[in-house]
Coordinates of C-alpha atoms in Angstrom, one line a residue:
M1251 CA -12.9 23.9 6.1
T1252 CA -12.0 27.5 5.4
T1253 CA -8.6 28.4 4.2
P1254 CA -7.3 29.8 7.6
A1255 CA -8.3 26.4 9.0
I1256 CA -5.6 24.7 6.9
A1257 CA -3.0 27.0 8.4
R1258 CA -4.3 26.3 11.9
S1259 CA -4.2 22.6 11.2
G1260 CA -0.6 22.9 10.1
A1261 CA 0.3 25.0 13.1
A1262 CA -1.3 22.5 15.4
R1263 CA 0.7 19.7 13.8
D1264 CA 3.9 21.7 14.4
D1265 CA 3.0 22.2 18.0
A1266 CA 2.2 18.6 18.4
R1267 CA 5.6 17.6 16.9
R1268 CA 7.4 20.0 19.3
R1269 CA 5.6 18.5 22.3
L1270 CA 6.3 15.0 21.0
G1271 CA 10.0 15.8 20.5
F1272 CA 10.2 17.1 24.1
D1273 CA 8.4 13.9 25.3
R1274 CA 10.9 11.7 23.4
S1275 CA 13.9 13.6 25.0
L1276 CA 12.4 13.2 28.5
R1277 CA 11.8 9.5 27.9
R1278 CA 15.5 9.1 26.8
V1279 CA 16.7 10.7 30.0
I1280 CA 14.4 8.5 32.1
L1281 CA 15.8 5.4 30.3
L1282 CA 19.4 6.4 31.3
F1283 CA 18.6 6.0 35.1
P1284 CA 17.9 2.3 35.1
L1285 CA 20.6 1.6 32.5
S1286 CA 23.3 3.4 34.6
G1287 CA 21.9 2.0 37.9
L1288 CA 21.9 -1.6 36.7
A1289 CA 25.4 -1.2 35.3
G1290 CA 26.8 0.5 38.3
G1291 CA 25.1 -1.8 40.7
G1292 CA 26.4 -4.8 38.8
V1293 CA 29.9 -3.5 39.2
L1294 CA 29.5 -2.9 42.9
F1295 CA 28.0 -6.3 43.4
A1296 CA 30.9 -8.0 41.6
L1297 CA 33.3 -6.1 43.8
G1298 CA 31.7 -7.5 46.9
H1299 CA 29.5 -4.6 47.9
P1300 CA 25.9 -5.9 47.7
D1301 CA 24.5 -3.2 50.0
W1302 CA 25.9 -0.5 47.8
A1303 CA 24.6 -2.3 44.7
A1304 CA 21.1 -2.5 46.2
T1305 CA 21.3 1.2 47.0
S1306 CA 22.3 1.9 43.3
W1307 CA 19.4 -0.1 42.0
T1308 CA 16.9 1.5 44.3
A1309 CA 18.1 5.1 43.6
T1310 CA 17.8 4.7 39.8
T1311 CA 14.4 3.0 40.0
L1312 CA 12.8 5.9 41.9
P1313 CA 12.9 8.5 39.0
V1314 CA 11.3 6.0 36.7
L1315 CA 8.6 5.2 39.3
A1316 CA 8.0 8.9 39.8
F1317 CA 7.6 9.5 36.0
L1318 CA 5.3 6.5 35.8
C1319 CA 3.1 7.8 38.6
I1320 CA 2.7 11.1 36.9
D1321 CA 1.6 9.3 33.7
I1322 CA -0.9 7.3 35.7
V1323 CA -2.4 10.4 37.3
S1324 CA -2.7 12.1 33.9
S1325 CA -4.5 9.0 32.5
L1326 CA -6.9 8.8 35.5
R1327 CA -7.8 12.4 35.0
R1328 CA -8.8 11.5 31.4
G1329 CA -10.9 8.6 32.7
E1330 CA -8.4 6.0 31.4
I1331 CA -7.3 3.0 33.5
G1332 CA -4.4 1.0 32.1
L1333 CA -1.9 -1.6 33.1
D1334 CA 0.7 0.9 33.9
I1335 CA -0.7 0.7 37.4
V1336 CA 0.6 -2.9 37.5
A1337 CA 4.1 -1.6 36.6
A1338 CA 4.0 0.9 39.4
L1339 CA 2.7 -1.7 41.9
S1340 CA 5.4 -4.2 40.9
M1341 CA 8.2 -1.6 41.2
S1342 CA 6.9 -0.4 44.5
A1343 CA 6.4 -3.9 45.9
A1344 CA 9.9 -5.0 44.8
L1345 CA 11.4 -2.0 46.6
I1346 CA 9.4 -2.6 49.7
F1347 CA 10.4 -6.2 50.0
D1348 CA 14.1 -5.6 49.2
E1349 CA 14.0 -7.0 45.6
S1350 CA 15.8 -3.9 44.4
L1351 CA 17.4 -5.7 41.4
A1352 CA 14.0 -6.9 40.2
A1353 CA 12.7 -3.3 40.6
A1354 CA 15.6 -2.0 38.5
V1355 CA 15.0 -4.6 35.8
V1356 CA 11.2 -3.7 35.7
A1357 CA 12.2 0.0 35.5
L1358 CA 14.5 -0.7 32.6
M1359 CA 12.0 -2.8 30.9
Y1360 CA 9.2 -0.2 31.4
A1361 CA 11.4 2.7 30.1
G1362 CA 12.8 0.6 27.3
G1363 CA 9.3 -0.7 26.4
Q1364 CA 8.1 2.9 26.0
H1365 CA 10.8 3.5 23.4
L1366 CA 10.1 0.2 21.6
E1367 CA 6.4 1.1 21.5
E1368 CA 7.0 4.6 20.3
F1369 CA 9.4 3.3 17.6
A1370 CA 6.9 0.7 16.5
G1371 CA 4.1 3.3 16.3
R1372 CA 6.3 5.7 14.3
R1373 CA 7.1 2.9 11.8
A1374 CA 3.5 1.8 11.6
R1375 CA 2.2 5.2 10.7
R1376 CA 5.1 6.5 8.6
E1377 CA 3.2 6.4 5.3
M1378 CA 0.3 8.4 6.8
T1379 CA 2.8 10.9 8.4
A1380 CA 4.5 11.2 5.0
L1381 CA 1.2 12.5 3.5
L1382 CA 0.9 15.2 6.2
D1383 CA 4.6 16.2 5.9
R1384 CA 4.2 16.9 2.2
T1385 CA 1.7 19.8 2.7
P1386 CA 3.3 22.8 0.8
R1387 CA 3.3 26.0 2.9
T1388 CA 4.3 28.5 0.1
T1389 CA 4.2 28.8 -3.7
L1390 CA 5.3 31.2 -6.5
R1391 CA 2.6 33.3 -8.1
H1392 CA 2.9 35.3 -11.3
Q1393 CA 2.1 39.0 -10.7
P1394 CA 2.5 42.1 -12.9
E1395 CA 5.8 43.0 -11.1
G1396 CA 7.1 39.4 -11.5
L1397 CA 7.1 36.2 -9.4
R1398 CA 6.3 36.5 -5.8
E1399 CA 6.3 33.8 -3.0
I1400 CA 3.0 33.7 -1.2
A1401 CA 1.4 31.4 1.4
T1402 CA -0.5 28.5 -0.1
E1403 CA -3.7 29.5 1.6
A1404 CA -3.6 32.8 -0.3
V1405 CA -3.9 31.2 -3.7
L1406 CA -7.2 32.0 -5.5
P1407 CA -8.9 30.3 -8.5
G1408 CA -7.4 31.7 -11.7
D1409 CA -4.0 32.5 -10.2
R1410 CA -1.1 31.5 -12.4
L1411 CA 1.6 29.7 -10.4
M1412 CA 5.1 28.5 -11.2
I1413 CA 5.9 25.0 -10.0
R1414 CA 9.7 24.6 -9.8
R1415 CA 11.6 21.3 -9.9
G1416 CA 11.1 19.6 -6.5
D1417 CA 8.0 21.6 -5.6
V1418 CA 4.8 19.9 -4.5
T1419 CA 1.7 21.1 -6.4
P1420 CA -0.1 23.3 -3.8
V1421 CA -3.6 23.3 -5.4
D1422 CA -5.6 21.5 -8.1
G1423 CA -5.0 23.2 -11.4
I1424 CA -4.4 23.1 -15.2
V1425 CA -1.0 23.0 -16.8
T1426 CA -0.7 26.1 -19.1
S1427 CA 2.9 26.0 -20.2
G1428 CA 5.7 23.5 -20.1
V1429 CA 5.4 19.8 -19.4
A1430 CA 4.7 18.5 -15.9
V1431 CA 6.6 15.4 -14.9
L1432 CA 5.0 14.4 -11.6
D1433 CA 5.7 11.8 -8.9
Q1434 CA 2.3 10.9 -7.5
S1435 CA 3.5 7.8 -5.6
T1436 CA 2.7 9.2 -2.1
L1437 CA -0.9 9.9 -3.2
T1438 CA -1.7 7.0 -5.4
G1439 CA 1.0 4.4 -4.8
E1440 CA 2.0 4.4 -8.5
A1441 CA 5.7 4.1 -8.7
L1442 CA 6.4 5.6 -12.1
P1443 CA 6.1 9.4 -12.7
R1444 CA 3.5 10.7 -15.2
R1445 CA 3.8 13.4 -17.9
F1446 CA 1.1 16.1 -18.3
G1447 CA 1.1 18.5 -21.2
P1448 CA -0.6 21.9 -21.5
G1449 CA -4.3 21.7 -20.8
A1450 CA -4.0 18.7 -18.5
E1451 CA -5.7 18.8 -15.1
I1452 CA -3.5 17.8 -12.2
A1453 CA -4.2 17.3 -8.5
S1454 CA -2.5 18.9 -5.6
G1455 CA 0.1 17.0 -3.6
A1456 CA 2.3 15.7 -6.4
S1457 CA 6.1 16.3 -6.6
N1458 CA 7.5 17.9 -9.8
L1459 CA 10.4 15.8 -11.0
G1460 CA 10.9 17.8 -14.3
D1461 CA 11.5 21.3 -15.3
A1462 CA 9.4 24.2 -14.0
F1463 CA 5.9 24.6 -15.5
D1464 CA 3.0 27.0 -15.0
L1465 CA -0.2 26.0 -13.3
V1466 CA -3.5 27.9 -13.3
A1467 CA -5.3 27.3 -10.0
M1468 CA -8.8 25.7 -10.3
R1469 CA -9.7 26.1 -6.7
R1470 CA -8.4 27.3 -3.3
A1471 CA -6.0 25.2 -1.3
A1472 CA -8.6 24.3 1.3
D1473 CA -10.9 23.0 -1.5
S1474 CA -8.2 21.1 -3.4
A1475 CA -7.7 17.3 -3.4
Y1476 CA -4.7 17.3 -1.2
A1477 CA -6.3 19.4 1.5
G1478 CA -9.2 16.9 1.6
I1479 CA -6.6 14.0 2.0
V1480 CA -4.9 15.8 4.9
R1481 CA -8.2 16.2 6.7
L1482 CA -9.0 12.5 6.2
V1483 CA -5.5 11.5 7.5
D1484 CA -5.9 13.7 10.6
E1485 CA -9.3 12.1 11.2
A1486 CA -7.9 8.6 10.8
Q1487 CA -5.0 9.3 13.2
R1488 CA -7.3 10.7 15.9
S1489 CA -9.8 7.9 15.8
K1490 CA -9.8 4.9 18.1
A1491 CA -10.8 1.5 16.9
P1492 CA -13.6 -0.5 18.6
M1493 CA -11.1 -3.3 19.1
A1494 CA -8.7 -0.8 20.8
R1495 CA -11.6 0.4 23.1
L1496 CA -12.4 -3.3 23.8
A1497 CA -8.8 -3.8 24.7
D1498 CA -9.0 -1.0 27.2
T1499 CA -12.0 -2.8 28.8
Y1500 CA -10.1 -6.2 28.8
A1501 CA -7.1 -4.4 30.4
I1502 CA -9.2 -3.5 33.4
V1503 CA -10.3 -7.1 33.7
F1504 CA -6.7 -8.3 33.4
L1505 CA -5.6 -5.8 36.1
A1506 CA -8.2 -7.2 38.5
V1507 CA -7.2 -10.8 37.7
T1508 CA -3.5 -9.9 38.2
L1509 CA -4.2 -8.3 41.6
A1510 CA -6.4 -11.2 42.7
L1511 CA -3.8 -13.8 41.7
A1512 CA -1.0 -11.9 43.4
G1513 CA -3.0 -11.5 46.6
A1514 CA -3.9 -15.2 46.5
A1515 CA -0.3 -16.3 46.0
W1516 CA 0.8 -14.2 49.0
A1517 CA -2.1 -15.4 51.2
V1518 CA -1.7 -19.1 50.4
S1519 CA 2.1 -19.3 50.6
G1520 CA 2.7 -16.5 53.1
D1521 CA 5.6 -15.4 50.8
P1522 CA 5.2 -11.8 49.5
I1523 CA 7.9 -12.3 46.9
R1524 CA 5.5 -14.6 45.0
A1525 CA 3.0 -11.7 44.8
V1526 CA 5.8 -9.4 43.6
A1527 CA 6.8 -12.0 40.9
V1528 CA 3.1 -12.2 39.7
L1529 CA 2.9 -8.4 39.4
V1530 CA 6.2 -8.3 37.6
V1531 CA 5.2 -10.9 35.0
A1532 CA 2.0 -8.9 34.2
T1533 CA 4.0 -5.7 33.4
P1534 CA 2.9 -4.4 30.9
C1535 CA 0.1 -6.1 28.9
P1536 CA 0.4 -7.1 25.2
L1537 CA -3.3 -6.3 24.9
L1538 CA -2.5 -2.6 25.0
L1539 CA 0.5 -2.8 22.6
A1540 CA -0.6 -5.2 19.9
V1541 CA -4.0 -3.8 18.9
P1542 CA -3.1 -0.2 18.2
I1543 CA 0.2 -1.0 16.5
A1544 CA -1.3 -3.7 14.2
L1545 CA -4.2 -1.5 13.2
V1546 CA -2.1 1.6 12.6
A1547 CA 0.3 -0.5 10.6
G1548 CA -2.6 -1.6 8.5
L1549 CA -3.7 2.0 7.9
S1550 CA -0.2 3.0 6.9
R1551 CA 0.2 0.0 4.6
A1552 CA -3.1 0.9 2.9
A1553 CA -2.1 4.5 2.5
K1554 CA 1.1 3.5 0.8
Q1555 CA -1.1 1.7 -1.8
G1556 CA -3.3 4.7 -2.4
V1557 CA -6.1 3.6 -0.1
L1558 CA -7.0 6.0 2.7
I1559 CA -9.0 4.3 5.5
K1560 CA -10.5 6.7 8.0
G1561 CA -9.3 5.1 11.2
G1562 CA -9.0 1.8 13.0
G1563 CA -12.8 1.5 13.4
A1564 CA -13.2 1.6 9.6
L1565 CA -10.3 -0.9 9.2
E1566 CA -12.0 -3.4 11.6
A1567 CA -15.4 -3.0 9.9
L1568 CA -13.8 -3.5 6.4
A1569 CA -12.3 -6.8 7.6
R1570 CA -15.8 -8.1 8.3
I1571 CA -17.4 -7.2 4.9
R1572 CA -19.4 -10.0 3.3
A1573 CA -21.5 -8.1 0.7
I1574 CA -20.6 -5.3 -1.8
V1575 CA -22.8 -3.0 -3.7
F1576 CA -21.2 -1.4 -6.7
D1577 CA -22.2 1.8 -8.5
K1578 CA -21.8 1.5 -12.3
T1579 CA -20.6 4.8 -13.9
G1580 CA -17.1 5.6 -12.8
T1581 CA -16.8 2.5 -10.6
L1582 CA -17.2 -0.7 -12.6
T1583 CA -16.9 1.4 -15.8
D1584 CA -14.2 3.9 -16.6
G1585 CA -16.5 6.8 -16.1
R1586 CA -15.0 8.6 -19.1
P1587 CA -16.7 8.0 -22.5
Q1588 CA -14.4 6.7 -25.2
I1589 CA -14.9 7.0 -29.0
E1590 CA -16.2 3.9 -30.6
K1591 CA -16.7 5.2 -34.2
V1592 CA -16.7 8.4 -36.2
L1593 CA -19.5 8.6 -38.9
A1594 CA -19.2 11.2 -41.7
Q1595 CA -21.8 12.5 -44.1
P1596 CA -21.1 12.7 -47.8
G1597 CA -18.6 15.5 -48.5
F1598 CA -16.9 15.1 -45.2
T1599 CA -14.3 12.6 -43.8
P1600 CA -14.2 11.1 -40.3
G1601 CA -10.8 12.8 -39.7
L1602 CA -12.3 16.2 -40.5
V1603 CA -15.3 15.7 -38.4
L1604 CA -13.2 14.7 -35.4
A1605 CA -10.6 17.5 -36.0
M1606 CA -13.3 20.2 -36.1
A1607 CA -15.2 18.9 -33.2
A1608 CA -12.1 18.5 -31.0
S1609 CA -10.8 21.9 -32.0
L1610 CA -14.0 23.6 -30.9
D1611 CA -14.2 21.5 -27.7
Q1612 CA -10.9 22.8 -26.5
A1613 CA -13.1 25.7 -25.1
S1614 CA -15.2 23.4 -23.0
Q1615 CA -14.5 21.6 -19.6
H1616 CA -17.2 19.0 -20.2
V1617 CA -16.0 15.4 -19.8
V1618 CA -17.2 14.5 -23.4
A1619 CA -15.4 17.5 -24.8
Q1620 CA -12.2 16.5 -23.0
T1621 CA -12.5 13.0 -24.4
L1622 CA -12.8 14.3 -28.0
V1623 CA -9.7 16.5 -27.5
A1624 CA -7.6 13.7 -26.0
E1625 CA -8.7 11.3 -28.8
A1626 CA -7.8 13.7 -31.5
Q1627 CA -4.4 14.5 -30.0
G1628 CA -3.8 10.8 -29.5
R1629 CA -4.4 10.3 -33.2
G1630 CA -1.8 13.0 -34.1
I1631 CA -4.4 15.4 -35.3
T1632 CA -3.3 19.1 -35.2
L1633 CA -6.0 21.2 -33.5
S1634 CA -6.8 24.8 -34.3
M1635 CA -7.7 27.4 -31.7
P1636 CA -11.5 28.0 -31.5
E1637 CA -12.9 31.5 -31.6
D1638 CA -16.2 33.2 -30.8
T1639 CA -17.3 30.2 -28.8
E1640 CA -20.7 30.0 -27.0
E1641 CA -21.6 27.0 -24.8
T1642 CA -25.1 25.9 -23.7
P1643 CA -24.5 23.8 -20.6
G1644 CA -25.7 20.2 -21.2
E1645 CA -26.5 20.8 -24.8
G1646 CA -23.5 21.8 -26.9
L1647 CA -21.0 24.3 -28.2
S1648 CA -20.8 26.6 -31.2
G1649 CA -18.0 28.8 -32.6
S1650 CA -15.5 29.2 -35.3
V1651 CA -12.5 27.0 -36.2
A1652 CA -10.0 28.0 -38.8
G1653 CA -12.6 30.4 -40.3
R1654 CA -15.3 27.7 -40.5
A1655 CA -18.5 27.7 -38.4
V1656 CA -18.7 24.6 -36.2
V1657 CA -21.4 23.3 -33.9
V1658 CA -21.0 20.3 -31.6
G1659 CA -23.5 18.7 -29.2
S1660 CA -26.7 16.8 -29.1
Y1661 CA -28.5 16.1 -32.4
D1662 CA -31.4 18.5 -31.6
F1663 CA -28.9 21.2 -30.5
V1664 CA -26.9 20.9 -33.7
L1665 CA -30.1 21.0 -35.9
S1666 CA -31.3 24.1 -34.2
H1667 CA -28.1 25.9 -35.5
L1668 CA -28.4 24.8 -39.1
G1669 CA -30.9 27.5 -40.1
S1670 CA -32.7 26.7 -43.3
C1671 CA -30.3 23.8 -44.1
R1672 CA -32.0 21.4 -41.7
S1673 CA -31.9 18.3 -43.8
A1674 CA -29.7 15.7 -42.0
Q1675 CA -29.6 12.0 -41.5
A1676 CA -30.2 11.1 -37.8
P1677 CA -27.0 9.8 -36.2
A1678 CA -26.8 6.0 -35.6
D1679 CA -27.8 4.6 -32.2
S1680 CA -25.0 4.7 -29.7
P1681 CA -23.5 1.6 -28.1
A1682 CA -25.2 0.4 -24.9
G1683 CA -24.4 2.8 -22.1
G1684 CA -23.0 5.4 -24.6
M1685 CA -24.0 8.5 -26.4
V1686 CA -23.8 10.3 -29.8
V1687 CA -22.2 13.7 -30.4
A1688 CA -23.5 15.4 -33.6
V1689 CA -21.3 17.8 -35.6
A1690 CA -22.2 20.5 -38.1
I1691 CA -19.6 22.4 -40.3
D1692 CA -20.5 25.5 -42.3
D1693 CA -24.2 25.1 -41.7
R1694 CA -24.2 21.5 -42.9
Y1695 CA -24.7 18.4 -40.9
A1696 CA -21.2 16.8 -41.1
G1697 CA -21.5 13.6 -39.1
S1698 CA -21.6 12.0 -35.6
I1699 CA -19.2 10.6 -33.1
L1700 CA -20.3 7.5 -31.2
L1701 CA -19.0 7.2 -27.6
S1702 CA -19.4 4.6 -24.9
D1703 CA -18.5 4.1 -21.2
R1704 CA -16.5 0.9 -21.2
L1705 CA -16.2 -1.6 -18.4
R1706 CA -12.9 -1.3 -16.5
E1707 CA -10.3 -3.7 -17.7
G1708 CA -9.9 -6.7 -15.3
T1709 CA -13.3 -6.3 -13.7
D1710 CA -14.0 -10.0 -14.0
K1711 CA -10.8 -10.9 -12.2
L1712 CA -11.5 -8.3 -9.6
L1713 CA -14.9 -9.9 -8.8
A1714 CA -13.3 -13.3 -8.6
S1715 CA -10.6 -12.0 -6.2
L1716 CA -13.4 -10.5 -4.0
R1717 CA -15.0 -14.0 -3.8
D1718 CA -11.6 -15.4 -2.7
Q1719 CA -11.5 -12.7 0.1
G1720 CA -14.7 -14.1 1.5
V1721 CA -17.3 -11.7 -0.1
H1722 CA -20.4 -13.8 -0.7
R1723 CA -22.7 -11.2 -2.3
L1724 CA -22.0 -8.8 -5.3
V1725 CA -24.6 -6.4 -6.4
L1726 CA -24.6 -3.8 -9.3
A1727 CA -26.8 -0.7 -8.5
T1728 CA -27.1 2.1 -11.0
G1729 CA -29.4 5.0 -11.9
D1730 CA -28.8 4.2 -15.5
R1731 CA -31.3 2.4 -17.8
E1732 CA -31.9 -1.3 -17.3
A1733 CA -30.7 -2.3 -20.7
V1734 CA -27.4 -0.5 -20.1
A1735 CA -26.9 -2.1 -16.7
R1736 CA -27.7 -5.6 -18.1
D1737 CA -25.2 -5.1 -21.0
I1738 CA -22.4 -4.0 -18.6
A1739 CA -23.1 -6.9 -16.2
Q1740 CA -23.2 -9.5 -19.0
G1741 CA -20.6 -12.2 -18.3
L1742 CA -19.7 -10.9 -14.9
D1743 CA -20.1 -12.9 -11.6
I1744 CA -22.7 -10.6 -10.1
D1745 CA -25.6 -11.9 -8.0
L1746 CA -28.1 -9.0 -8.6
V1747 CA -28.4 -6.1 -11.1
L1748 CA -30.7 -3.2 -10.3
A1749 CA -31.2 -0.2 -12.6
D1750 CA -33.1 3.1 -12.6
L1751 CA -32.3 3.6 -8.9
T1752 CA -32.7 7.0 -7.2
P1753 CA -30.3 7.8 -4.3
A1754 CA -33.0 6.9 -1.8
R1755 CA -33.6 3.5 -3.4
K1756 CA -29.8 2.9 -3.3
V1757 CA -30.0 3.5 0.5
D1758 CA -32.9 1.0 0.8
L1759 CA -30.9 -1.5 -1.2
V1760 CA -27.9 -1.2 1.1
K1761 CA -30.1 -1.8 4.1
Q1762 CA -31.8 -4.8 2.5
E1763 CA -28.4 -6.4 1.6
R1764 CA -27.4 -6.5 5.3
R1765 CA -29.3 -9.8 5.6
H1766 CA -26.2 -11.3 3.9
G1767 CA -23.8 -9.7 6.3
P1768 CA -21.9 -6.4 6.7
V1769 CA -22.2 -4.4 3.5
M1770 CA -19.8 -2.1 1.6
M1771 CA -21.0 0.4 -0.9
V1772 CA -18.5 1.5 -3.7
G1773 CA -19.3 4.6 -5.6
D1774 CA -18.0 7.9 -6.9
G1775 CA -20.8 10.4 -7.5
V1776 CA -22.8 12.9 -5.5
N1777 CA -25.8 10.6 -5.9
D1778 CA -23.8 7.8 -4.2
A1779 CA -23.1 9.8 -1.0
P1780 CA -26.3 8.8 0.9
A1781 CA -25.7 5.1 0.2
L1782 CA -22.0 5.4 1.1
A1783 CA -23.0 6.8 4.5
A1784 CA -25.7 4.2 5.0
A1785 CA -23.4 1.2 4.4
D1786 CA -21.3 -0.5 7.1
I1787 CA -18.4 0.7 5.0
G1788 CA -18.6 3.3 2.2
M1789 CA -15.7 3.3 -0.3
A1790 CA -15.4 6.3 -2.6
M1791 CA -13.4 6.5 -5.8
G1792 CA -11.7 9.7 -4.6
A1793 CA -9.3 10.1 -7.6
R1794 CA -12.0 11.4 -9.8
G1795 CA -15.1 11.2 -7.7
S1796 CA -17.1 13.9 -6.0
A1797 CA -16.1 15.6 -2.8
A1798 CA -19.5 14.6 -1.3
S1799 CA -18.8 10.9 -1.8
A1800 CA -15.3 11.2 -0.3
E1801 CA -16.6 13.0 2.8
A1802 CA -19.4 10.4 3.2
A1803 CA -17.2 7.4 2.7
D1804 CA -15.1 5.5 5.3
V1805 CA -12.5 4.5 2.7
V1806 CA -11.2 6.7 -0.1
L1807 CA -9.3 5.3 -3.1
L1808 CA -6.7 7.9 -4.0
V1809 CA -5.8 6.1 -7.2
D1810 CA -8.3 5.4 -10.0
R1811 CA -7.9 1.7 -9.8
L1812 CA -10.7 -0.6 -8.7
D1813 CA -8.3 -3.5 -7.9
R1814 CA -7.3 -1.5 -4.8
V1815 CA -10.7 -2.7 -3.3
V1816 CA -9.2 -6.2 -3.1
N1817 CA -6.0 -4.8 -1.6
A1818 CA -7.9 -2.9 1.0
L1819 CA -9.9 -5.9 2.1
A1820 CA -6.8 -8.1 2.3
I1821 CA -4.9 -5.5 4.4
A1822 CA -7.9 -5.0 6.8
R1823 CA -8.4 -8.7 7.3
Q1824 CA -4.7 -9.4 7.8
S1825 CA -4.2 -6.5 10.2
R1826 CA -7.2 -7.5 12.3
A1827 CA -6.1 -11.2 12.4
I1828 CA -2.6 -10.1 13.5
A1829 CA -3.9 -7.9 16.2
L1830 CA -6.1 -10.7 17.6
Q1831 CA -3.3 -13.3 17.2
S1832 CA -0.9 -11.0 19.2
V1833 CA -3.4 -10.4 21.9
V1834 CA -4.3 -14.1 22.4
A1835 CA -0.7 -15.3 22.3
G1836 CA 0.6 -12.4 24.6
I1837 CA -2.1 -12.8 27.2
L1838 CA -1.8 -16.6 27.2
L1839 CA 1.9 -16.4 27.8
S1840 CA 1.5 -13.8 30.4
V1841 CA -1.1 -15.9 32.3
I1842 CA 1.2 -19.0 32.2
G1843 CA 4.0 -16.9 33.5
M1844 CA 1.8 -15.4 36.3
I1845 CA 0.7 -18.9 37.4
A1846 CA 4.3 -20.1 37.4
A1847 CA 5.2 -17.1 39.6
A1848 CA 2.3 -17.7 41.9
F1849 CA 3.7 -21.2 42.6
G1850 CA 7.2 -19.9 43.2
L1851 CA 8.7 -21.3 40.0
I1852 CA 9.8 -17.8 38.7
S1853 CA 11.6 -15.2 40.7
P1854 CA 10.8 -11.5 40.3
V1855 CA 13.9 -10.8 38.1
Q1856 CA 13.1 -13.8 35.9
G1857 CA 9.5 -12.6 35.6
A1858 CA 10.6 -9.2 34.5
L1859 CA 12.9 -10.6 31.8
L1860 CA 10.2 -13.1 30.7
Q1861 CA 7.5 -10.4 30.3
E1862 CA 9.9 -8.2 28.2
V1863 CA 10.5 -11.1 25.9
I1864 CA 6.7 -11.4 25.5
D1865 CA 6.3 -7.7 24.8
V1866 CA 9.0 -7.6 22.2
A1867 CA 7.6 -10.7 20.5
V1868 CA 4.0 -9.2 20.5
I1869 CA 5.2 -5.8 19.0
L1870 CA 7.3 -7.5 16.3
N1871 CA 4.3 -9.7 15.4
A1872 CA 2.0 -6.7 15.3
L1873 CA 4.4 -4.9 12.9
R1874 CA 3.8 -7.8 10.4
A1875 CA 0.7 -5.8 9.5
L1876 CA 3.0 -3.5 7.5
G1877 CA 3.5 -6.4 5.1
E1878 CA 7.2 -6.1 5.3
A1879 CA 8.1 -8.6 8.0

């Protein structure tokens, strides 16, 4: 998406909100007609004027009927056939056969039901809407003449921005001055704010709770993390779940059954009022209300916990997962190497080796360099500013620290910079899955730093929880060496471990695992994107993963916590179960009521009241998917 597209997306949302506001106002006005008509007619009836009461009820039903007919025509033009037709038929039939009170009750229930459904929908998607509403439109940029407010889409990489207290970070960037105290709860679900000092990389979309700080933009707004989240939320809200589409199909069948039962009741009894009562009981259908509300509630609840599911279809598919394929690096493991040991040669100390290496690595953005800097700072080591640095990508870095020549990188890279002083003891072997960073100081081999990529804490409990959620098959698939994969998987409840896999072989593995049921692939790297796309559900570690994996995935974890996989499965299964439960219960009650009406046991007015009770119960039950009921 280009930068102007972000602006167009925001403008489109503003237009949609204005149209939605007008629609809400119109529906409120429509609701006033049956309310006033029923109240006025009731007073007239009590005063002994039944004819005037009937006239009041009829007059206030007609505007609602007209509004409903306009909605039906619009739906038919879009190729959609719904049970609003039954509502129109029941009101029309009631008016034709002088059941004006029943017509007015149906009108009130229809208009009131529209408000109830709209309220439930807003509550169900409020967490997703909160993500969209936080999109910052402007920001302050440092310029030679001073601070200037500019549009967010005008920010370029390298721009220095001031983030004031209360501002939302507009782009991904690096803190350059001050301390950032950020609330990331909307993005990640983490309740406590986090502090970021100078040099820390932060994502867009977080609220500044502390004092103002400066941020150097790393990328444009359209390419930042929050813009990607906004695109995913837009996509999720526009999508229609297979269950919802199936509900549309069942609604047509239900409409046909309703008309047939109403016609049969009239034909057998000769009483048209029975047909009216049948139509009234069937207005509207819980099938159309329960499914979208329950699924959207599930999407919103997941978003609140930092799990972005791309639509109701993905939520349904997630609920049926029976096998999971995990990538290793950055998924089951932390993905960021951690220092295991610092080894120093004679004449040097471990503290000096780490201090010199970390000081020089301040000039590099490599993940290993960042690890050394963070570890040194965590140990309270004071770092010096590097000078005359020169980096060879993938090999190492050389430069000057406090007047001393320092080289950091692979063993061969460091030796190549030692000149005639090449005698050095080879560094010790790294831990399984780890690596060794060699360090030279003043043309002497000074020592080595051993690092490893550790298994995420609580991984064993996570796998056990997945088994409890009904996942029967757990597979570890990695492009790393087999020895590393076996070491990581040791002691874990994993059914199959495969190593040395190319992206193509990961795709083949996903396809093969389908014999055990629907498959989910969990990964974070560019090499995982094909497998994520090939799986029934692809789940990307979006907090630190690649943009390619997030785009290919159906579910994106906005927080770097693997336990949210279990949460996502639980939410999906609960939401789908609640939707089905609401549909079955609502339809069953409606059918019972329709049969009773066909036998003359329920009057049209009683039928209208009964159906509204059913609709309210169905909607409230569907809202349980929010996890708050």
